[in-house]
Amino acid sequence: MKTDSSEKYAYRTPEGMWSKVFSYHPFMPILERTEGIYLYDKEGNRYFDVSGGPMAIGIPHGDKRIKEAINQQLDKYAYCHPMLSDQARAELCDKLSIVAPGTLNTTFLTPGGGSDAIETAIKLVRQYYLTQQKSEKHIIISHYDSYHGMSLGALSVAGIAGLRNPFDPYIIKWPKINQYSERERPSDLSPEEYGIRAAQRLEECIYYSGQKNVAAFIATPIGCGPDYGVIPPASYWKSIREICDENDVLLIADEVITGFGRMGKWFCMEHFDVQADIMVMGKGITSLYAPMGGVMISDKINEPFSKGVHFNHGFTNQAHAVSCAAASAVIDILEKDNLIENSASVGEYLHSQKDRLLAHPSIADTRGKGLFMVIEIVANKETMDFFPRDSQPEFWLQSIGLKHGVVFYNTLYGPRRPSMGKRGLPFWISPPLSITREQIDELLDAVDWTLTEWEEKMGV
Ligand SMILES: Cc1ncc(COP(=O)(O)O)c(C=O)c1O
């Protein structure tokens, strides 16, 4: 266990060339290279990639097969002229139709990631209903406290007020409902019973918004905000599906984080045996070897477009051939290396170790599935209060973590990051999906040491 303390674990100050990067305040270590589940800085220090970057890296770092796939694509062409057929795109869409659930068979690939995929989903919903001569349908309902990206359409469906407030004049005021929350479940109701009741909020919201006006409901399969990572019972999603069908409202599943094996299945909605009409993807689709997002739509939604309706949307970099090559290789590797099975089984082991974490006075809860664990840190488990902001809890957690060889995600937005939740601070254990049980043990040792030292520092 390393215990040296020094300036090298502080935020980088904007000096020299670093001052030319707008609003960039990471920690001091400069990333030199990555391999497997590890990150190495310029001084040769090794860190666990505890969170898989921003909960996005499924394939281990530095996989040569992806490098090769990208190189092979570059040897042919980097970008396909829009007037010609791009085989790299078709091959990827074909592979996606095989791994995606049910009738989600057709894909629109976006250039950047989750946010532009959310914009695309919003526009698809609208244009679908225009083809059905239901032009009044435009409202998209979502969850309070949800996060769906930073673009303006994404902020319109997002429920985190702090992210929306500065842009209020540009944001559409669509209605929101409360999500399924274990903490709000009445003691006389089972999770299954409460799941049905919680879903009824959508029915009420559709009723009061006017059924004829409501086009879609969008949500992440798992909880958001203060309930980040809570897995609702299947009854919640089954009831939501029924309510959508009864009211002619489309269901959009935002699988940007939960897709591509993160939760132990290809896509998280499979855990509930519920299929969305539209599925939004990002992050794991390329494991960040190249930028890309995507939207998969069911055969029903695709029908008017497949008959020639023009989708009024597009980006220069959409379905970029290099990203397509990377994503195709990601799907092949997830299959070939049994990484989704590994996520399920090693994930089960990870969650079986939760008592180690809960023994800490600051850890109020751990939750999740597969290789996705959300850990909720609080100052006081009784009141669930968090630390005062000026005590810099996030800074100290990450800076002490770096000393112990772990890189989290919670602090990496720098000192101006808005706090994520009303209650505690979530941090994530969501490493590359190749991680072994032995590596989980080593990672948890490092997290343990970090928490112990951090709790001492914070006076918990
Ligand atoms: C659930 C969810 N949807 C959408 C997004 C936006 O994705 P991106 O940052 O790639 O634009 C994120 C990003 O974290 C996300 O967590």
Coordinates of C-alpha atoms in Angstrom, one line a residue, residues 24-283:
Y24 CA -10.1 21.4 -18.0
H25 CA -9.0 20.6 -14.5
P26 CA -8.2 16.9 -14.2
F27 CA -5.8 15.4 -11.6
M28 CA -2.1 15.8 -12.2
P29 CA -1.0 12.4 -13.5
I30 CA -0.6 12.4 -17.3
L31 CA -1.9 9.3 -18.9
E32 CA 0.8 7.5 -20.9
R33 CA -0.8 4.2 -21.9
T34 CA -3.5 1.7 -21.0
E35 CA -3.6 -2.1 -20.9
G36 CA -6.3 -4.5 -19.8
I37 CA -8.0 -3.0 -16.7
Y38 CA -5.1 -0.7 -16.0
L39 CA -4.0 2.9 -16.7
Y40 CA -0.3 3.9 -16.6
D41 CA 0.9 7.5 -16.1
K42 CA 4.0 9.1 -17.4
E43 CA 6.0 8.1 -14.3
G44 CA 5.0 4.5 -14.7
N45 CA 2.5 4.4 -11.9
R46 CA -0.3 1.8 -12.4
Y47 CA -3.9 2.5 -11.6
F48 CA -7.0 0.3 -11.7
D49 CA -9.6 1.7 -14.1
V50 CA -12.3 1.2 -11.4
S51 CA -15.1 2.8 -13.4
G52 CA -14.1 1.8 -16.9
G53 CA -13.7 5.5 -17.8
P54 CA -17.2 7.0 -17.7
M55 CA -18.8 3.6 -17.1
A56 CA -18.1 2.9 -20.8
I57 CA -15.1 0.5 -21.3
G58 CA -16.3 -3.1 -21.7
I59 CA -13.4 -4.4 -23.8
P60 CA -10.1 -4.3 -21.9
H61 CA -7.8 -1.5 -22.8
G62 CA -5.4 -1.9 -25.7
D63 CA -7.0 -4.9 -27.4
K64 CA -5.0 -5.4 -30.5
R65 CA -7.9 -6.9 -32.4
I66 CA -9.7 -3.6 -32.4
K67 CA -6.6 -1.8 -33.4
E68 CA -6.3 -4.2 -36.3
A69 CA -9.9 -3.8 -37.3
I70 CA -9.5 0.0 -37.3
N71 CA -6.3 -0.2 -39.3
Q72 CA -7.8 -2.5 -41.9
Q73 CA -10.7 -0.1 -42.3
L74 CA -8.2 2.8 -42.7
D75 CA -6.3 0.8 -45.3
K76 CA -9.6 0.7 -47.3
Y77 CA -11.1 4.1 -46.6
A78 CA -11.6 6.3 -43.5
Y79 CA -14.9 7.9 -44.6
C80 CA -17.4 6.7 -47.0
H81 CA -18.7 9.2 -49.6
P82 CA -22.3 9.7 -48.7
M83 CA -23.4 8.9 -52.2
L84 CA -21.8 5.4 -52.1
S85 CA -22.6 2.3 -50.1
D86 CA -20.7 1.9 -46.9
Q87 CA -20.2 -1.8 -46.2
A88 CA -18.7 -1.2 -42.7
R89 CA -22.0 0.5 -41.7
A90 CA -24.2 -2.3 -43.0
E91 CA -22.0 -5.0 -41.4
L92 CA -22.3 -3.3 -38.0
C93 CA -26.1 -2.8 -38.3
D94 CA -26.5 -6.4 -39.2
K95 CA -24.5 -7.6 -36.2
L96 CA -26.5 -5.2 -33.9
S97 CA -29.8 -6.7 -35.2
I98 CA -28.6 -10.1 -34.1
V99 CA -27.6 -9.2 -30.6
A100 CA -30.4 -6.7 -29.9
P101 CA -33.6 -8.0 -28.3
G102 CA -36.8 -8.9 -30.3
T103 CA -37.9 -6.7 -33.1
L104 CA -35.2 -4.0 -32.6
N105 CA -33.7 -4.7 -36.0
T106 CA -32.8 -1.4 -37.6
T107 CA -30.1 1.1 -36.5
F108 CA -29.3 4.8 -37.0
L109 CA -25.7 5.3 -36.0
T110 CA -24.7 8.7 -34.6
P111 CA -21.2 10.4 -34.5
G112 CA -20.6 11.3 -31.0
G113 CA -22.3 9.1 -28.4
G114 CA -25.3 9.1 -26.2
S115 CA -26.4 12.7 -26.5
D116 CA -26.7 12.8 -30.2
A117 CA -28.4 9.4 -30.1
I118 CA -31.0 10.8 -27.7
E119 CA -31.6 13.7 -30.1
T120 CA -32.1 11.2 -32.8
A121 CA -34.6 9.2 -30.8
I122 CA -36.6 12.3 -30.0
K123 CA -36.8 13.2 -33.7
L124 CA -37.6 9.6 -34.7
V125 CA -40.6 9.6 -32.3
R126 CA -41.9 12.9 -33.7
Q127 CA -41.5 11.9 -37.3
Y128 CA -43.0 8.4 -36.7
Y129 CA -46.2 10.0 -35.3
L130 CA -46.3 12.5 -38.2
T131 CA -46.4 9.5 -40.6
Q132 CA -49.3 8.2 -38.5
Q133 CA -51.2 11.5 -39.0
K134 CA -51.0 12.1 -35.2
S135 CA -49.3 15.5 -35.3
E136 CA -50.5 16.4 -31.9
K137 CA -48.2 13.8 -30.3
H138 CA -45.1 15.6 -29.2
I139 CA -44.7 15.3 -25.4
I140 CA -41.9 13.1 -24.1
I141 CA -42.3 12.1 -20.5
S142 CA -39.2 11.1 -18.4
H143 CA -38.1 10.5 -14.8
Y144 CA -37.2 13.3 -12.4
D145 CA -33.4 13.1 -11.6
S146 CA -32.7 11.4 -14.9
Y147 CA -29.6 12.0 -17.0
H148 CA -29.7 11.6 -20.8
G149 CA -26.8 13.8 -22.0
M150 CA -25.9 17.4 -22.4
S151 CA -27.4 18.5 -25.7
L152 CA -30.6 20.6 -25.5
G153 CA -33.0 17.9 -26.5
A154 CA -31.3 15.6 -24.0
L155 CA -31.6 18.3 -21.3
S156 CA -35.3 18.6 -22.1
V157 CA -35.8 15.0 -21.1
A158 CA -33.3 15.1 -18.3
G159 CA -34.5 15.6 -14.8
I160 CA -31.5 16.9 -13.0
A161 CA -32.4 20.5 -12.4
G162 CA -28.9 21.7 -11.8
L163 CA -27.9 20.7 -15.3
R164 CA -30.9 22.3 -16.9
N165 CA -31.2 25.6 -15.0
P166 CA -28.6 27.7 -16.9
F167 CA -30.2 26.8 -20.2
D168 CA -33.8 27.1 -19.0
P169 CA -34.9 29.4 -21.9
Y170 CA -33.8 26.9 -24.5
I171 CA -35.3 23.8 -22.8
I172 CA -38.7 22.3 -23.6
K173 CA -40.8 21.9 -20.4
W174 CA -41.9 18.3 -20.7
P175 CA -43.5 16.5 -17.7
K176 CA -41.6 14.2 -15.4
I177 CA -42.6 11.4 -13.0
N178 CA -40.9 9.9 -10.0
Q179 CA -39.0 6.8 -10.6
Y180 CA -39.2 3.5 -8.7
S181 CA -37.4 4.1 -5.4
E182 CA -36.8 1.4 -2.7
R183 CA -36.6 4.2 -0.1
E184 CA -40.1 5.3 -0.9
R185 CA -41.6 1.8 -0.9
P186 CA -44.3 1.5 1.8
S187 CA -43.5 -1.3 4.2
D188 CA -46.8 -3.1 3.5
L189 CA -46.0 -3.5 -0.3
S190 CA -43.6 -6.0 -1.8
P191 CA -41.2 -4.6 -4.5
E192 CA -43.4 -6.3 -7.2
E193 CA -46.6 -4.6 -5.8
Y194 CA -44.9 -1.3 -5.4
G195 CA -43.4 -1.6 -8.9
I196 CA -47.0 -1.7 -10.3
R197 CA -48.0 1.3 -8.2
A198 CA -45.0 3.3 -9.2
A199 CA -45.6 2.7 -12.9
Q200 CA -49.2 4.1 -12.5
R201 CA -47.6 7.5 -12.2
L202 CA -46.9 7.3 -15.9
E203 CA -50.6 6.5 -16.5
E204 CA -51.6 9.6 -14.5
C205 CA -49.1 11.8 -16.2
I206 CA -50.3 10.7 -19.7
Y207 CA -53.9 11.3 -18.6
Y208 CA -53.2 14.9 -17.3
S209 CA -50.9 15.7 -20.3
G210 CA -53.7 14.5 -22.7
Q211 CA -53.2 11.1 -24.2
K212 CA -53.4 12.5 -27.7
N213 CA -50.4 14.8 -27.0
V214 CA -48.0 12.2 -25.5
A215 CA -45.6 10.6 -27.9
A216 CA -43.1 8.7 -25.7
F217 CA -41.7 7.8 -22.3
I218 CA -37.9 7.7 -22.0
A219 CA -36.0 6.2 -19.1
T220 CA -32.8 4.3 -18.2
P221 CA -33.6 0.7 -17.2
I222 CA -32.1 1.3 -13.7
G223 CA -32.5 4.1 -11.2
C224 CA -31.1 7.5 -11.6
G225 CA -30.0 10.5 -9.4
P226 CA -30.3 9.6 -5.7
D227 CA -31.4 6.1 -6.6
Y228 CA -28.7 5.6 -9.2
G229 CA -28.3 1.9 -10.0
V230 CA -31.5 0.7 -8.2
I231 CA -32.9 -2.2 -10.2
P232 CA -36.6 -2.0 -10.3
P233 CA -38.7 -5.2 -10.1
A234 CA -39.8 -6.6 -13.4
S235 CA -43.4 -5.6 -12.5
Y236 CA -42.4 -1.9 -12.9
W237 CA -41.2 -2.3 -16.5
K238 CA -43.9 -4.7 -17.5
S239 CA -46.6 -2.2 -16.2
I240 CA -44.8 0.7 -18.0
R241 CA -44.9 -1.4 -21.2
E242 CA -48.6 -2.0 -20.8
I243 CA -49.4 1.6 -20.1
C244 CA -47.5 2.7 -23.1
D245 CA -49.3 0.2 -25.3
E246 CA -52.7 1.1 -24.0
N247 CA -52.1 4.8 -24.6
D248 CA -50.3 4.6 -27.9
V249 CA -47.1 6.0 -26.4
L250 CA -43.7 4.8 -27.5
L251 CA -41.2 3.4 -24.9
I252 CA -37.6 4.5 -25.3
A253 CA -34.9 2.7 -23.3
D254 CA -31.7 4.6 -22.7
E255 CA -29.2 1.8 -22.6
V256 CA -26.2 4.2 -23.0
I257 CA -24.6 2.9 -19.8
T258 CA -26.4 -0.4 -19.3
G259 CA -25.9 -1.8 -22.8
F260 CA -23.2 -4.1 -24.3
G261 CA -22.9 -6.5 -21.3
R262 CA -22.4 -4.1 -18.5
M263 CA -25.3 -5.6 -16.5
G264 CA -24.5 -9.2 -17.4
K265 CA -26.8 -9.4 -20.5
W266 CA -26.4 -7.7 -23.9
F267 CA -28.9 -5.1 -22.8
C268 CA -30.4 -4.4 -19.4
M269 CA -34.1 -4.5 -20.4
E270 CA -33.6 -8.2 -21.1
H271 CA -33.5 -8.6 -17.3
F272 CA -37.2 -7.5 -17.2
D273 CA -38.2 -9.4 -20.3
V274 CA -39.5 -6.1 -21.7
Q275 CA -38.7 -4.7 -25.2
A276 CA -38.7 -1.0 -25.9
D277 CA -39.8 0.5 -29.2
I278 CA -36.6 2.5 -29.4
M279 CA -33.2 1.7 -27.8
V280 CA -30.6 4.4 -27.3
M281 CA -26.9 3.2 -27.3
G282 CA -23.5 4.9 -26.7
K283 CA -20.4 4.3 -24.6

